[in-house]
């Protein structure tokens, strides 16, 4: 990084020379860390519209070009050439694994797929009809009560083991959440299967009969996991980093990330999108809903459309659209009602001035919900699958932050708009 260039900011007679810093690719940043000391002023940027909150070498997005790179590799290449654990290794370690490294990594992950037996009893405390994300926030947070032996965040070995534990156990926990909700027995992991095939086995297998996951469907789910594995400093990742900046343990941090992901403007969008398609119900109602989405006085939005960063197209959406067709073809569901409705909605929105001028394109969630539904995953669990995949990115980002010597506790400031100092009048005199 170079810091020779500066930006000059003058305000009310005070001048601050601020270093301009370049990364390897992407916009330069103005380093404003000394701004308050030099001018007595803060910057104001709710929603982080112009603020880089950290340095990171993991994921790069060019929203205008519709480009997503994990450690420099385009998502389009990773999605067709690699499986999820290869991508997880890459995101975590910075390089793609060779065969030996891959075998060691997958063996290591598989050795941690079981959860502490007592954790299964922890589930009994939840109502059967609880939302899976509510259960996941609780159970993942509770992992810190089960794995004390890897909680020292200053110990690189502990950080590594916690990371492996989280990546390995999330599929087991997500599947247990599903099984608990439908009243079926928990299935122990099968380590002879791939990461994703084992997840499908734990979801859809029962002790009563043999279940062999369909390889086409396994590949589709694996692709969903790859596409959701990381997305630089999005809301949930920033939540994980902020929680971790205080020194909180990784299980607690990932639990906070899951809580943030749940929101419909973020990971909850795929569930919201499917619910929206159900609400629209039929191709004949599409125009009415497009009209509502455009109406400023109506809170209805086209879920699965728009993105804070991608203002051209979401590269993950393209891959997911293709996967959607493969899955529906494999299952003979090409005439699926919701898929047809989704296609009609997409076509009309892509031609509509409102959506075109605001650069609102389908995002990954628009299609991933349809694929997951076809795989037999209940709508309420969609965001849980997203959390499973994103755990890889969250852990890599958390580890990067902890290892960064410049890391400080995250402590934003504010523009105070409340009452100025005033005196308390005792209760009887008010
Ligand atoms: N339907 C209708 N109008 C929309 C939509 C939408 N889906 N998304 C944005 N707009 C409009 C806004 O009303 C706003 O209009 P205005 O300029 O007249 O005020 C304009 O487009 C800009 O939108 P913002 O909300 O300011 O854009 P922002 O970058 O803050 O939000 C977001 C992006 C949250 C994704 C938004 O587009 C949205 O809510 N989409 C639907 C939810 C969704 O699909 N989320 C998934 C994100 S991807 C992911 O998390 C994996």
mmCIF file of N, CA, C and O and ligand atoms in Angstrom, residues 264-267 269 293 296 301-308 311 316 354-355 358 360 363-365 386, ligand 1:
data_model
loop_
_atom_site.group_PDB
_atom_site.id
_atom_site.type_symbol
_atom_site.label_atom_id
_atom_site.label_comp_id
_atom_site.label_asym_id
_atom_site.label_seq_id
_atom_site.Cartn_x
_atom_site.Cartn_y
_atom_site.Cartn_z
ATOM 1 N N UNK A 264 -35.025 -9.265 6.620
ATOM 2 C CA UNK A 264 -35.475 -9.418 5.231
ATOM 3 C C UNK A 264 -34.714 -8.576 4.214
ATOM 4 O O UNK A 264 -34.755 -8.873 3.022
ATOM 5 N N UNK A 265 -34.013 -7.503 4.676
ATOM 6 C CA UNK A 265 -33.229 -6.724 3.710
ATOM 7 C C UNK A 265 -31.903 -7.422 3.411
ATOM 8 O O UNK A 265 -31.158 -7.009 2.532
ATOM 9 N N UNK A 266 -31.588 -8.484 4.146
ATOM 10 C CA UNK A 266 -30.300 -9.180 3.971
ATOM 11 C C UNK A 266 -30.615 -10.641 3.657
ATOM 12 O O UNK A 266 -31.265 -10.934 2.659
ATOM 13 N N UNK A 267 -30.191 -11.556 4.514
ATOM 14 C CA UNK A 267 -30.342 -12.982 4.205
ATOM 15 C C UNK A 267 -31.770 -13.469 4.205
ATOM 16 O O UNK A 267 -32.083 -14.497 3.592
ATOM 17 N N UNK A 269 -34.050 -12.330 2.654
ATOM 18 C CA UNK A 269 -34.727 -11.963 1.404
ATOM 19 C C UNK A 269 -35.181 -13.189 0.613
ATOM 20 O O UNK A 269 -36.202 -13.122 -0.079
ATOM 21 N N UNK A 293 -45.042 -2.080 -6.069
ATOM 22 C CA UNK A 293 -43.608 -1.925 -5.755
ATOM 23 C C UNK A 293 -43.116 -0.528 -6.120
ATOM 24 O O UNK A 293 -42.181 -0.008 -5.511
ATOM 25 N N UNK A 296 -44.632 4.846 -3.937
ATOM 26 C CA UNK A 296 -43.904 5.365 -2.762
ATOM 27 C C UNK A 296 -44.698 5.202 -1.468
ATOM 28 O O UNK A 296 -44.123 5.083 -0.386
ATOM 29 N N UNK A 301 -42.191 -4.129 -1.541
ATOM 30 C CA UNK A 301 -41.017 -4.080 -2.421
ATOM 31 C C UNK A 301 -40.930 -5.402 -3.155
ATOM 32 O O UNK A 301 -41.369 -6.434 -2.634
ATOM 33 N N UNK A 302 -40.321 -5.397 -4.318
ATOM 34 C CA UNK A 302 -40.094 -6.667 -5.011
ATOM 35 C C UNK A 302 -38.913 -7.346 -4.338
ATOM 36 O O UNK A 302 -37.768 -6.959 -4.556
ATOM 37 N N UNK A 303 -39.183 -8.326 -3.494
ATOM 38 C CA UNK A 303 -38.103 -9.012 -2.784
ATOM 39 C C UNK A 303 -37.280 -9.792 -3.807
ATOM 40 O O UNK A 303 -37.816 -10.340 -4.765
ATOM 41 N N UNK A 304 -35.957 -9.828 -3.568
ATOM 42 C CA UNK A 304 -35.080 -10.499 -4.526
ATOM 43 C C UNK A 304 -34.638 -9.568 -5.646
ATOM 44 O O UNK A 304 -33.956 -9.996 -6.569
ATOM 45 N N UNK A 305 -35.048 -8.292 -5.545
ATOM 46 C CA UNK A 305 -34.600 -7.296 -6.534
ATOM 47 C C UNK A 305 -33.816 -6.206 -5.825
ATOM 48 O O UNK A 305 -34.176 -5.779 -4.735
ATOM 49 N N UNK A 306 -32.749 -5.759 -6.462
ATOM 50 C CA UNK A 306 -31.958 -4.648 -5.933
ATOM 51 C C UNK A 306 -30.812 -5.148 -5.081
ATOM 52 O O UNK A 306 -30.849 -6.263 -4.528
ATOM 53 N N UNK A 307 -29.785 -4.357 -5.019
ATOM 54 C CA UNK A 307 -28.627 -4.697 -4.201
ATOM 55 C C UNK A 307 -27.848 -3.433 -3.899
ATOM 56 O O UNK A 307 -27.744 -2.561 -4.757
ATOM 57 N N UNK A 308 -27.313 -3.321 -2.696
ATOM 58 C CA UNK A 308 -26.555 -2.141 -2.328
ATOM 59 C C UNK A 308 -25.316 -1.966 -3.207
ATOM 60 O O UNK A 308 -24.958 -0.863 -3.588
ATOM 61 N N UNK A 311 -25.025 -2.787 -9.061
ATOM 62 C CA UNK A 311 -25.974 -1.872 -9.687
ATOM 63 C C UNK A 311 -26.078 -2.183 -11.181
ATOM 64 O O UNK A 311 -26.568 -1.383 -11.965
ATOM 65 N N UNK A 316 -23.992 -13.769 -9.086
ATOM 66 C CA UNK A 316 -24.486 -14.974 -8.431
ATOM 67 C C UNK A 316 -25.890 -15.312 -8.938
ATOM 68 O O UNK A 316 -26.272 -16.473 -9.014
ATOM 69 N N UNK A 354 -39.053 2.103 -14.131
ATOM 70 C CA UNK A 354 -38.742 2.324 -12.718
ATOM 71 C C UNK A 354 -37.551 1.462 -12.296
ATOM 72 O O UNK A 354 -36.571 1.940 -11.747
ATOM 73 N N UNK A 355 -37.635 0.159 -12.607
ATOM 74 C CA UNK A 355 -36.590 -0.779 -12.180
ATOM 75 C C UNK A 355 -35.305 -0.558 -12.968
ATOM 76 O O UNK A 355 -34.211 -0.641 -12.417
ATOM 77 N N UNK A 358 -33.558 2.737 -11.764
ATOM 78 C CA UNK A 358 -32.975 2.607 -10.432
ATOM 79 C C UNK A 358 -31.976 1.454 -10.352
ATOM 80 O O UNK A 358 -31.462 1.124 -9.285
ATOM 81 N N UNK A 360 -32.371 -1.791 -10.612
ATOM 82 C CA UNK A 360 -32.838 -2.858 -9.730
ATOM 83 C C UNK A 360 -32.943 -4.148 -10.543
ATOM 84 O O UNK A 360 -33.816 -4.289 -11.391
ATOM 85 N N UNK A 363 -31.456 -10.297 -7.616
ATOM 86 C CA UNK A 363 -30.245 -10.705 -6.897
ATOM 87 C C UNK A 363 -30.284 -12.222 -6.675
ATOM 88 O O UNK A 363 -31.242 -12.887 -7.059
ATOM 89 N N UNK A 364 -29.226 -12.746 -6.048
ATOM 90 C CA UNK A 364 -29.078 -14.203 -5.908
ATOM 91 C C UNK A 364 -30.301 -14.835 -5.237
ATOM 92 O O UNK A 364 -30.698 -15.954 -5.565
ATOM 93 N N UNK A 365 -30.913 -14.075 -4.332
ATOM 94 C CA UNK A 365 -32.016 -14.637 -3.561
ATOM 95 C C UNK A 365 -33.265 -14.875 -4.393
ATOM 96 O O UNK A 365 -34.135 -15.652 -4.009
ATOM 97 N N UNK A 386 -28.270 -20.249 4.185
ATOM 98 C CA UNK A 386 -27.401 -19.115 3.897
ATOM 99 C C UNK A 386 -26.386 -18.953 5.047
ATOM 100 O O UNK A 386 -25.177 -18.788 4.835
HETATM 101 N N1 LIG B 1 -38.533 -2.983 -5.051
HETATM 102 C C1 LIG B 1 -38.978 -1.719 -5.304
HETATM 103 N N2 LIG B 1 -38.212 -0.609 -5.143
HETATM 104 C C2 LIG B 1 -36.962 -0.792 -4.687
HETATM 105 C C3 LIG B 1 -36.437 -2.063 -4.402
HETATM 106 C C4 LIG B 1 -37.273 -3.184 -4.587
HETATM 107 N N3 LIG B 1 -36.814 -4.423 -4.326
HETATM 108 N N4 LIG B 1 -35.153 -1.953 -3.969
HETATM 109 C C5 LIG B 1 -34.884 -0.633 -3.999
HETATM 110 N N5 LIG B 1 -35.961 0.068 -4.426
HETATM 111 C C6 LIG B 1 -36.028 1.536 -4.627
HETATM 112 C C7 LIG B 1 -36.057 2.253 -3.281
HETATM 113 O O1 LIG B 1 -37.379 2.486 -2.858
HETATM 114 C C8 LIG B 1 -35.335 3.533 -3.624
HETATM 115 O O2 LIG B 1 -36.222 4.389 -4.298
HETATM 116 P P1 LIG B 1 -36.048 5.999 -4.179
HETATM 117 O O3 LIG B 1 -34.723 6.314 -4.785
HETATM 118 O O4 LIG B 1 -37.201 6.498 -4.966
HETATM 119 O O5 LIG B 1 -36.107 6.303 -2.718
HETATM 120 C C9 LIG B 1 -34.278 3.106 -4.639
HETATM 121 O O6 LIG B 1 -34.805 1.910 -5.256
HETATM 122 C C10 LIG B 1 -32.914 2.802 -4.022
HETATM 123 O O7 LIG B 1 -33.093 1.807 -3.044
HETATM 124 P P2 LIG B 1 -32.389 1.790 -1.621
HETATM 125 O O8 LIG B 1 -33.267 1.031 -0.660
HETATM 126 O O9 LIG B 1 -31.993 3.181 -1.234
HETATM 127 O O10 LIG B 1 -31.091 0.961 -1.964
HETATM 128 P P3 LIG B 1 -30.153 0.260 -0.934
HETATM 129 O O11 LIG B 1 -28.865 0.068 -1.617
HETATM 130 O O12 LIG B 1 -30.168 0.982 0.368
HETATM 131 O O13 LIG B 1 -30.907 -1.148 -0.650
HETATM 132 C C11 LIG B 1 -31.618 -3.379 -0.816
HETATM 133 C C12 LIG B 1 -30.595 -2.328 -1.266
HETATM 134 C C13 LIG B 1 -31.775 -3.369 0.728
HETATM 135 C C14 LIG B 1 -31.119 -4.770 -1.208
HETATM 136 C C15 LIG B 1 -32.983 -3.068 -1.477
HETATM 137 O O14 LIG B 1 -32.831 -3.065 -2.886
HETATM 138 C C16 LIG B 1 -34.061 -4.059 -1.067
HETATM 139 O O15 LIG B 1 -34.676 -3.878 -0.007
HETATM 140 N N6 LIG B 1 -34.326 -5.134 -1.890
HETATM 141 C C17 LIG B 1 -35.272 -6.148 -1.565
HETATM 142 C C18 LIG B 1 -34.693 -7.073 -0.513
HETATM 143 C C19 LIG B 1 -33.646 -8.018 -1.079
HETATM 144 O O16 LIG B 1 -33.835 -8.640 -2.114
HETATM 145 N N7 LIG B 1 -32.518 -8.140 -0.342
HETATM 146 C C20 LIG B 1 -31.453 -9.069 -0.710
HETATM 147 C C21 LIG B 1 -30.135 -8.383 -0.836
HETATM 148 S S1 LIG B 1 -28.961 -9.555 -1.415
HETATM 149 C C22 LIG B 1 -28.463 -10.449 -0.087
HETATM 150 O O17 LIG B 1 -28.556 -10.055 1.046
HETATM 151 C C23 LIG B 1 -27.916 -11.757 -0.376
#
